[in-house]
PDB file of C-alpha atoms in Angstrom:
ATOM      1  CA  UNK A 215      97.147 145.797  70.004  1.00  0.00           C
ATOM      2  CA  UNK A 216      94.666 144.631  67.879  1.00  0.00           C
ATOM      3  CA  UNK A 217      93.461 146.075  64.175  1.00  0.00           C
ATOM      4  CA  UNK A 218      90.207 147.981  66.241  1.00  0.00           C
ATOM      5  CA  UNK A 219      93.061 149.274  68.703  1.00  0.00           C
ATOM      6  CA  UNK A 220      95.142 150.750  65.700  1.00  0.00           C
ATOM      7  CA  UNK A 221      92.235 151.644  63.755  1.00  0.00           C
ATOM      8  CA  UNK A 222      91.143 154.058  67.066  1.00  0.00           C
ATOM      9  CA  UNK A 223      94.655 155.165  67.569  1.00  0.00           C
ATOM     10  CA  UNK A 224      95.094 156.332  64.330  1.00  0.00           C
ATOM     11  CA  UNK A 225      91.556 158.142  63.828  1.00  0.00           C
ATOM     12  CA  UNK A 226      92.387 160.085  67.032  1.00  0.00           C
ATOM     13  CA  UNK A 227      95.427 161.100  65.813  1.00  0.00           C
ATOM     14  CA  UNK A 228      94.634 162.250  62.189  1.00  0.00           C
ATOM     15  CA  UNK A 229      91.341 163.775  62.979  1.00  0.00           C
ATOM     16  CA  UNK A 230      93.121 166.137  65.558  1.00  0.00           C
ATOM     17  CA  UNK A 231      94.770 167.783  62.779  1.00  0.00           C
ATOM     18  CA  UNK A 232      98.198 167.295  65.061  1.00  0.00           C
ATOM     19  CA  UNK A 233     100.542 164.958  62.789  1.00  0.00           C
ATOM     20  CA  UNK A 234     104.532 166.994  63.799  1.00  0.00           C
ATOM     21  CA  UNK A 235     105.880 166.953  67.082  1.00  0.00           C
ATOM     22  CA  UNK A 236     106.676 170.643  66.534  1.00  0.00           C
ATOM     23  CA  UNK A 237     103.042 171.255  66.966  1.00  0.00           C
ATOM     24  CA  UNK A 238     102.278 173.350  70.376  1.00  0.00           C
ATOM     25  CA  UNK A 239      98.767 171.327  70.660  1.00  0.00           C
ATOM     26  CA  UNK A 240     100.116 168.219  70.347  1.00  0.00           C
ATOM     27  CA  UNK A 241      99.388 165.849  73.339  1.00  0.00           C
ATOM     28  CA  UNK A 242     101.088 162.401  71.734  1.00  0.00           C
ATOM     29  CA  UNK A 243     104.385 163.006  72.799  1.00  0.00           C
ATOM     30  CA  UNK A 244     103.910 164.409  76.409  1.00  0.00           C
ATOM     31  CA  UNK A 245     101.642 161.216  76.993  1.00  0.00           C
ATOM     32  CA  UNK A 246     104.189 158.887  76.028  1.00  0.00           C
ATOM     33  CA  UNK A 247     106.934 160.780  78.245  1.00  0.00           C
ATOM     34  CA  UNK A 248     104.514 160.297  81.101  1.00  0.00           C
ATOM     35  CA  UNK A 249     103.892 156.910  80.916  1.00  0.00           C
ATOM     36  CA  UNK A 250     107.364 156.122  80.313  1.00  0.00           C
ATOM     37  CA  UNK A 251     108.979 158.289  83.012  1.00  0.00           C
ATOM     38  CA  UNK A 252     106.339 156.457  85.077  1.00  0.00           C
ATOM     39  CA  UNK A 253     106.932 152.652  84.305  1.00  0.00           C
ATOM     40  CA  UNK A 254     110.987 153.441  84.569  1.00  0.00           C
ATOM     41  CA  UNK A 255     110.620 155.493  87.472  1.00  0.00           C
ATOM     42  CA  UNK A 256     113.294 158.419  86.145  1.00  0.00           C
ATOM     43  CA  UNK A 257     112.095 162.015  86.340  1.00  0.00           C
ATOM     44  CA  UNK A 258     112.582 162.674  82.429  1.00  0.00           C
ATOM     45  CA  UNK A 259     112.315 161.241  78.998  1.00  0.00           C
ATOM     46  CA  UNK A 260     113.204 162.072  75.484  1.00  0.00           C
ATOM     47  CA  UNK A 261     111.524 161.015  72.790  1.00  0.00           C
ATOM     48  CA  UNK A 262     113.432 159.771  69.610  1.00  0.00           C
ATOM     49  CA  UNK A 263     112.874 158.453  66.178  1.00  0.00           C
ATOM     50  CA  UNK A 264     115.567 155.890  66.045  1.00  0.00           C
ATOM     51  CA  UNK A 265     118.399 153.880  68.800  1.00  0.00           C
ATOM     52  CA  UNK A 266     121.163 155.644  67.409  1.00  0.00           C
ATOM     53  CA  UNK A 267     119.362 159.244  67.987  1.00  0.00           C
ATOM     54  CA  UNK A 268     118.458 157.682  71.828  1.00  0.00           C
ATOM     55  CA  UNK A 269     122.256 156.137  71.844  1.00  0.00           C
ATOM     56  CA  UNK A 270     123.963 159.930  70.260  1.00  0.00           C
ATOM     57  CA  UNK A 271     121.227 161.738  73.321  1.00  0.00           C
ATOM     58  CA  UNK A 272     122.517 159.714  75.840  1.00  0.00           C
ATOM     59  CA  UNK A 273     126.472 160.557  75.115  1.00  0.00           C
ATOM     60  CA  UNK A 274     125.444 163.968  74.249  1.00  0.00           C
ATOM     61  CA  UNK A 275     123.351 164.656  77.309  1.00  0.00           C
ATOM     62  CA  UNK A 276     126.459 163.514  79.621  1.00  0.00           C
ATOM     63  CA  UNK A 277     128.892 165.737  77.471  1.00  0.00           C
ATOM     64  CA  UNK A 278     130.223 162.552  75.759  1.00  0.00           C
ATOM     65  CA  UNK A 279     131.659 163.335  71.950  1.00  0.00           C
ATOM     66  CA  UNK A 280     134.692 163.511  69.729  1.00  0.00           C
ATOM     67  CA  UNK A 281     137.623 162.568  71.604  1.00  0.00           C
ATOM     68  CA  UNK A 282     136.317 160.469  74.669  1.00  0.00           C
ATOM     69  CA  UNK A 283     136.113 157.054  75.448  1.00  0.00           C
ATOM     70  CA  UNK A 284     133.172 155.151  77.339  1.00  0.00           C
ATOM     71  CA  UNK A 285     132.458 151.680  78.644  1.00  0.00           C
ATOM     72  CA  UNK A 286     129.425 149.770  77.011  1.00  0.00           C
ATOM     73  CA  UNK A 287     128.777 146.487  78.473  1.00  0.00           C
ATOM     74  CA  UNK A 288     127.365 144.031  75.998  1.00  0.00           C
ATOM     75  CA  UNK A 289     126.852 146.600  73.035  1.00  0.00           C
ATOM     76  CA  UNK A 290     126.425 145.022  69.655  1.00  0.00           C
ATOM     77  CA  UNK A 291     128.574 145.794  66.422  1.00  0.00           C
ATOM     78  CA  UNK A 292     126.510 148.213  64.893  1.00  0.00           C
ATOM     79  CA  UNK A 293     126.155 150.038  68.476  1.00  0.00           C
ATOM     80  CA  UNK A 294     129.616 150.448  68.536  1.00  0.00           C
ATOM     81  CA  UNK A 295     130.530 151.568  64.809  1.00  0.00           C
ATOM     82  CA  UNK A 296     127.731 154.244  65.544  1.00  0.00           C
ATOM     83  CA  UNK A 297     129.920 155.818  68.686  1.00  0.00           C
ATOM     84  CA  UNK A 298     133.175 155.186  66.970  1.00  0.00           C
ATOM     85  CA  UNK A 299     131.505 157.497  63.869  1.00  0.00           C
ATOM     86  CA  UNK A 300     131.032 159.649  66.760  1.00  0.00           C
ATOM     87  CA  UNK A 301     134.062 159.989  67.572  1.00  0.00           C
ATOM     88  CA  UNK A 302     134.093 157.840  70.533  1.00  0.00           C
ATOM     89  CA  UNK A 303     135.976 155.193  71.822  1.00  0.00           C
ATOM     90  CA  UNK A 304     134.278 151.947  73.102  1.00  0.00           C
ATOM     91  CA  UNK A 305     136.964 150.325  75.888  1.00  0.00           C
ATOM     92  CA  UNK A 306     137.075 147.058  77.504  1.00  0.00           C
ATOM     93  CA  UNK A 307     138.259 149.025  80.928  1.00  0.00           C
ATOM     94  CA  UNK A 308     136.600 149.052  84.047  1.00  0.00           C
ATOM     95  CA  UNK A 309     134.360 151.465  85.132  1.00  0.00           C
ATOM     96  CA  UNK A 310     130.401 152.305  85.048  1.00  0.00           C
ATOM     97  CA  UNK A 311     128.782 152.030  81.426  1.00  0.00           C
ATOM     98  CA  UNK A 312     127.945 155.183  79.710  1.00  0.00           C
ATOM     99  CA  UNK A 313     124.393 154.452  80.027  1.00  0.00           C
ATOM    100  CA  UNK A 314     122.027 151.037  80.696  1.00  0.00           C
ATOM    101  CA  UNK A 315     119.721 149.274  77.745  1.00  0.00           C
ATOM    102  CA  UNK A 316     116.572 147.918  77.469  1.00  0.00           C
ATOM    103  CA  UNK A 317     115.188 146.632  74.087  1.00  0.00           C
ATOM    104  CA  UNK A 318     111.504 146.393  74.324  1.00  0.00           C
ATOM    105  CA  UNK A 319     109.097 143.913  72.417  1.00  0.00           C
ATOM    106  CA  UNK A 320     105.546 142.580  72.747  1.00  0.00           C
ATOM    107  CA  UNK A 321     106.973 139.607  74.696  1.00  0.00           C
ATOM    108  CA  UNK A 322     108.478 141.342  77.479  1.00  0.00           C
ATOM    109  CA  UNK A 323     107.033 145.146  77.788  1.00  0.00           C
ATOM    110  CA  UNK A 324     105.025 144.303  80.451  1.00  0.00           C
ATOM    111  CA  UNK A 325     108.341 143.765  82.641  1.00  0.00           C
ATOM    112  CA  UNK A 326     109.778 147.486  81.240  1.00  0.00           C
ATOM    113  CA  UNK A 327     109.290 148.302  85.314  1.00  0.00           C
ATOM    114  CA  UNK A 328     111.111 145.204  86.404  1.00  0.00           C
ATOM    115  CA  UNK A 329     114.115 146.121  84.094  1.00  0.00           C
ATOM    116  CA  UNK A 330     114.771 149.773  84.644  1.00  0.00           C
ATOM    117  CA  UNK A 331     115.299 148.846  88.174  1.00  0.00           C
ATOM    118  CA  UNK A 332     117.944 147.166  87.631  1.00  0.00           C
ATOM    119  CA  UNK A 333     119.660 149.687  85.666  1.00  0.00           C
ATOM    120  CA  UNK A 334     122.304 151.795  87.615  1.00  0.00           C
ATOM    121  CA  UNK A 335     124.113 154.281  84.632  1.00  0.00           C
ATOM    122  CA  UNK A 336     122.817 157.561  85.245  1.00  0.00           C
ATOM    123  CA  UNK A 337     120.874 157.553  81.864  1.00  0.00           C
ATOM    124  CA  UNK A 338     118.739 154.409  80.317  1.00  0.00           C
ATOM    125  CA  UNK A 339     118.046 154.187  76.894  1.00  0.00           C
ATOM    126  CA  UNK A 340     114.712 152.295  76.253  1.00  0.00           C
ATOM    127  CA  UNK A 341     114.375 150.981  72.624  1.00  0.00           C
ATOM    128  CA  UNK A 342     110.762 150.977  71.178  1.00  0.00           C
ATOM    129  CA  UNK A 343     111.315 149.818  68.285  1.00  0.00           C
ATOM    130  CA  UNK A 344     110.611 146.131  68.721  1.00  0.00           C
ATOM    131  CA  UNK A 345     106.572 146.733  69.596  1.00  0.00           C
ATOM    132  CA  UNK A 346     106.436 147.405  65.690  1.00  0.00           C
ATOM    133  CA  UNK A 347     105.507 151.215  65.007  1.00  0.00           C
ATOM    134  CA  UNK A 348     109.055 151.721  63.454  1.00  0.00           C
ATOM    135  CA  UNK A 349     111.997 152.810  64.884  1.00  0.00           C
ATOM    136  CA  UNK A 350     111.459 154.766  68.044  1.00  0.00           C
ATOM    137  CA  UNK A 351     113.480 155.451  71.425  1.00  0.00           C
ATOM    138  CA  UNK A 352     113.563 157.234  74.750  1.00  0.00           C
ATOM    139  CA  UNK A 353     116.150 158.320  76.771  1.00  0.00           C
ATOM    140  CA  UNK A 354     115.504 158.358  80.529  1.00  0.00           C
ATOM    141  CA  UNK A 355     117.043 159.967  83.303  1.00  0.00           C
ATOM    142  CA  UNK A 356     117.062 161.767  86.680  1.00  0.00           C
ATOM    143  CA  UNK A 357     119.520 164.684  85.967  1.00  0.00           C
ATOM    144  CA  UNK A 358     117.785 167.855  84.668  1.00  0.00           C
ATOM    145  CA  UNK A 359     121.325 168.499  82.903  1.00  0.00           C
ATOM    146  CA  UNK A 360     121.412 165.237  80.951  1.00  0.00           C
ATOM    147  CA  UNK A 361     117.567 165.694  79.651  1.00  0.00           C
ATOM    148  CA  UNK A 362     118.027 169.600  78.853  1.00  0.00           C
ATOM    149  CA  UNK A 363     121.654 168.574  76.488  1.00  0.00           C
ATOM    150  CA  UNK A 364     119.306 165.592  75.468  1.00  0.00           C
ATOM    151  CA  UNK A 365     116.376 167.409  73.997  1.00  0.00           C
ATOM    152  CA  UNK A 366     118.491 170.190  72.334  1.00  0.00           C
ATOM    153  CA  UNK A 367     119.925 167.788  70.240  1.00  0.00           C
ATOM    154  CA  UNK A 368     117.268 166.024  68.725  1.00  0.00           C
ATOM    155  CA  UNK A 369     116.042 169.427  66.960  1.00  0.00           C
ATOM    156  CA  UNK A 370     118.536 170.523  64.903  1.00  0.00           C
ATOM    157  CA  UNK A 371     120.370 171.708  67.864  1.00  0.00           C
ATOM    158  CA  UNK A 372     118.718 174.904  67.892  1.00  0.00           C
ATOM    159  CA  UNK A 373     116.285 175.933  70.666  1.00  0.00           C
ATOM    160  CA  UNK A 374     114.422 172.449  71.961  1.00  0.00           C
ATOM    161  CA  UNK A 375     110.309 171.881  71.457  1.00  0.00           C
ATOM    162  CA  UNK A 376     109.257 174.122  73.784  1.00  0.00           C
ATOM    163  CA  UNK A 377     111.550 177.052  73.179  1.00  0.00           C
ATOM    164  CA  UNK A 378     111.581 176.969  69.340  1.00  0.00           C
ATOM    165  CA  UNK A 379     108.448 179.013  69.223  1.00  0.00           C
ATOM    166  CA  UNK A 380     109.841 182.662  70.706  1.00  0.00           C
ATOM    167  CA  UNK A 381     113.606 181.389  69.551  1.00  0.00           C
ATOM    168  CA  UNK A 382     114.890 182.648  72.937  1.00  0.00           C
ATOM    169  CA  UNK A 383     118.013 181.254  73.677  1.00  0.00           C
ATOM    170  CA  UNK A 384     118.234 180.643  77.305  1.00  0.00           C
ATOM    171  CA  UNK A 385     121.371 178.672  77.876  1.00  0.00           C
ATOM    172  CA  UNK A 386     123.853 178.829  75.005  1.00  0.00           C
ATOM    173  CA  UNK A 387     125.664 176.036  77.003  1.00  0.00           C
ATOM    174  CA  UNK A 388     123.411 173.835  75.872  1.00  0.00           C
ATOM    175  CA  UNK A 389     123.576 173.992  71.895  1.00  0.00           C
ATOM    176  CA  UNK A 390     125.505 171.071  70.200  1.00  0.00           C
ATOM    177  CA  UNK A 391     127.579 171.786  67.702  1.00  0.00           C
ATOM    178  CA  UNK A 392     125.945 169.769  65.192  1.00  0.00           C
ATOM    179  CA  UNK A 393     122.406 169.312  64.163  1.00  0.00           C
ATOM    180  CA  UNK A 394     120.245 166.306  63.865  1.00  0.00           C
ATOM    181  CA  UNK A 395     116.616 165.725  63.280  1.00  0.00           C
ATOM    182  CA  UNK A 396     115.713 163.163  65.953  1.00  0.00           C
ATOM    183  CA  UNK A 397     112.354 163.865  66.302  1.00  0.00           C
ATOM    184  CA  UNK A 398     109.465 161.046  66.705  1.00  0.00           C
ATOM    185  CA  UNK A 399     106.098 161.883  65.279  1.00  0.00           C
ATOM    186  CA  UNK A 400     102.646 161.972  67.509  1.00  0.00           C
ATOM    187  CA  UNK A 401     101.188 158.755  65.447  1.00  0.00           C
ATOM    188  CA  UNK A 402     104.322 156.907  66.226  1.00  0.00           C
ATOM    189  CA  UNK A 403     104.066 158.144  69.871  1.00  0.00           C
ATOM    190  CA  UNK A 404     100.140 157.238  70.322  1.00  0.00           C
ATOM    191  CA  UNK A 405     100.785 153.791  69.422  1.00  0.00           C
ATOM    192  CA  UNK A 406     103.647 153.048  71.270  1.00  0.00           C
ATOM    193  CA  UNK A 407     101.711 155.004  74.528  1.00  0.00           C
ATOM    194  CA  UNK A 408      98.815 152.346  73.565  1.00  0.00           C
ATOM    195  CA  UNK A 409     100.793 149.020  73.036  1.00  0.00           C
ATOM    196  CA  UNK A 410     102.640 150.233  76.098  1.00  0.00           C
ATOM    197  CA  UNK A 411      99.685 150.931  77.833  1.00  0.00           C
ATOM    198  CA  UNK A 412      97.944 147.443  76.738  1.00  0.00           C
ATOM    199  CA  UNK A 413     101.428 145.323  77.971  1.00  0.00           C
ATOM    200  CA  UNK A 414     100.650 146.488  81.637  1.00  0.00           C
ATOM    201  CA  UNK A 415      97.427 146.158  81.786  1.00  0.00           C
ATOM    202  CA  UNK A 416      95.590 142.926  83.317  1.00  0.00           C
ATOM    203  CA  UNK A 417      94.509 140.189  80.701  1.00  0.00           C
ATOM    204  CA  UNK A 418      90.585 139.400  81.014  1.00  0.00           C
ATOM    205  CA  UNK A 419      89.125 136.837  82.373  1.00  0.00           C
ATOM    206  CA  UNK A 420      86.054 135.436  80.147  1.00  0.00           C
ATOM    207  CA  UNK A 421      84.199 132.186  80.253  1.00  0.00           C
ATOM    208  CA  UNK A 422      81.400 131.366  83.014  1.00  0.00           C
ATOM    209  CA  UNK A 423      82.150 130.027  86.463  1.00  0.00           C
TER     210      UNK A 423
END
C-alpha cells in the first residue's frame, strides 16, 4: 500500500464515525472475515488484536486449557511460554498439531491461498501482523463449534459481537471462564482488508508496446 492507499483507507474509516468493533454499523471487520475466509478457503474467521489472542482462540475454541497437553510443530519460545502460562503442555509426542500457522508479510501474502492448503489441523491461525498495521490475527476454521468458543472469548467472555447488544445468553456452554479483550479495531481491519486485497491483485503493466 502506498501513502494515497492509507491516506483513503483511513478517511473512510474516520469519516464513518465507526472507530470500535462493538459498533453494530461497522462494516471493517465483516469485510476482512470475508476476504480471509475466502483466500483460506475455511467457512469462518475470527478477528484478533494480537497472535497470542489468535493462539489462546484456537486452544480455546477446541476446548484446550488448564491441564491439557498439545502438539505444536515448529512453535517458537515465546509461543510456547504463552500456552505453558495457559496452563498447557507443549509435547514432543506424536499426533496432529493443535492447530496450523501462517505468518503473513508483504513478501509472501499474495501466496496466503497457496499456504492454507496445505494446512491440515482443524483450525489455522493466520498472523497479520507482519503487513505492518500492528499486531493483528485471525483464526480460521470449518467447525461452527470451534468459531462460536472462538468469538466468545475474545469479548470478555460474555455474550460475543453480535449477541452483546440484547445480552441474551443462548448457549451458556460456550462462556470461558476467564475474560480477555481480544478485539481488533475497524482501522486496523480496513488496512489489513486493503494490503490484503492489494497482495492478490495483478501488478500493472505500463510502458508502450
Amino acid at each position: 500500500m502506498d501513502l494515497f492507499d492509507n491516506a483513503t483507507v483511513l478517511a473512510r474509516v474516520l469519516t464513518s464515525g465507526v472507530v470500535m468493533s462493538i459498533e453494530k454499523s461497522d462494516r471493517e471487520l465483516p469485510g476482512l472475515e470475508r476476504l480471509l475466509t475466502k483466500q483460506t478457503g475455511r467457512a469462518k474467521a475470527v478477528l484478533l488484536n494480537s497472535r497470542t489472542g489468535a493462539v489462546h482462540a484456537a486452544l480455546a475454541g477446541q476446548g484446550i486449557g488448564h491441564g491439557d497437553s498439545i502438539r505444536l510443530p515448529g512453535a517458537d519460545a515465546a509461543t510456547e511460554a504463552f500456552v505453558n502460562w495457559l496452563g498447557v503442555t507443549v509435547t514432543a509426542q506424536e499426533g496432529p498439531a493443535a492447530y496450523d500457522h501462517i505468518a503473513v508479510d508483504h513478501s509472501h501474502a499474495h501466496r496466503l491461498a497457496e499456504l492454507a492448503a496445505e494446512a491440515t489441523a482443524p483450525v489455522l491461525v493466520v498472523d497479520l501482523t507482519g503487513l505492518g498495521f500492528g499486531p493483528a490475527a485471525a483464526v480460521l476454521t470449518d467447525d461452527e463449534r470451534i468459531w462460536a468458543r472462538a468469538e466468545r472469548l475474545k469479548i470478555f467472555g460474555a455474550y460475543d459481537l453480535r449477541t452483546m447488544w440484547t445480552q441474551d445468553e443462548a448457549d451458556a456452554s460456550l462462556v470461558p471462564g476467564v475474560q480477555f479483550n481480544y478485539r481488533l479495531s475497524p482501522l486496523v481491519a480496513a488496512c489489513l482488508r486493503m494490503a490484503l486485497t492489494h497482495a492478490t491483485r495483478p501488478a500493472a503493466v505500463s510502458g508502450a508496446h
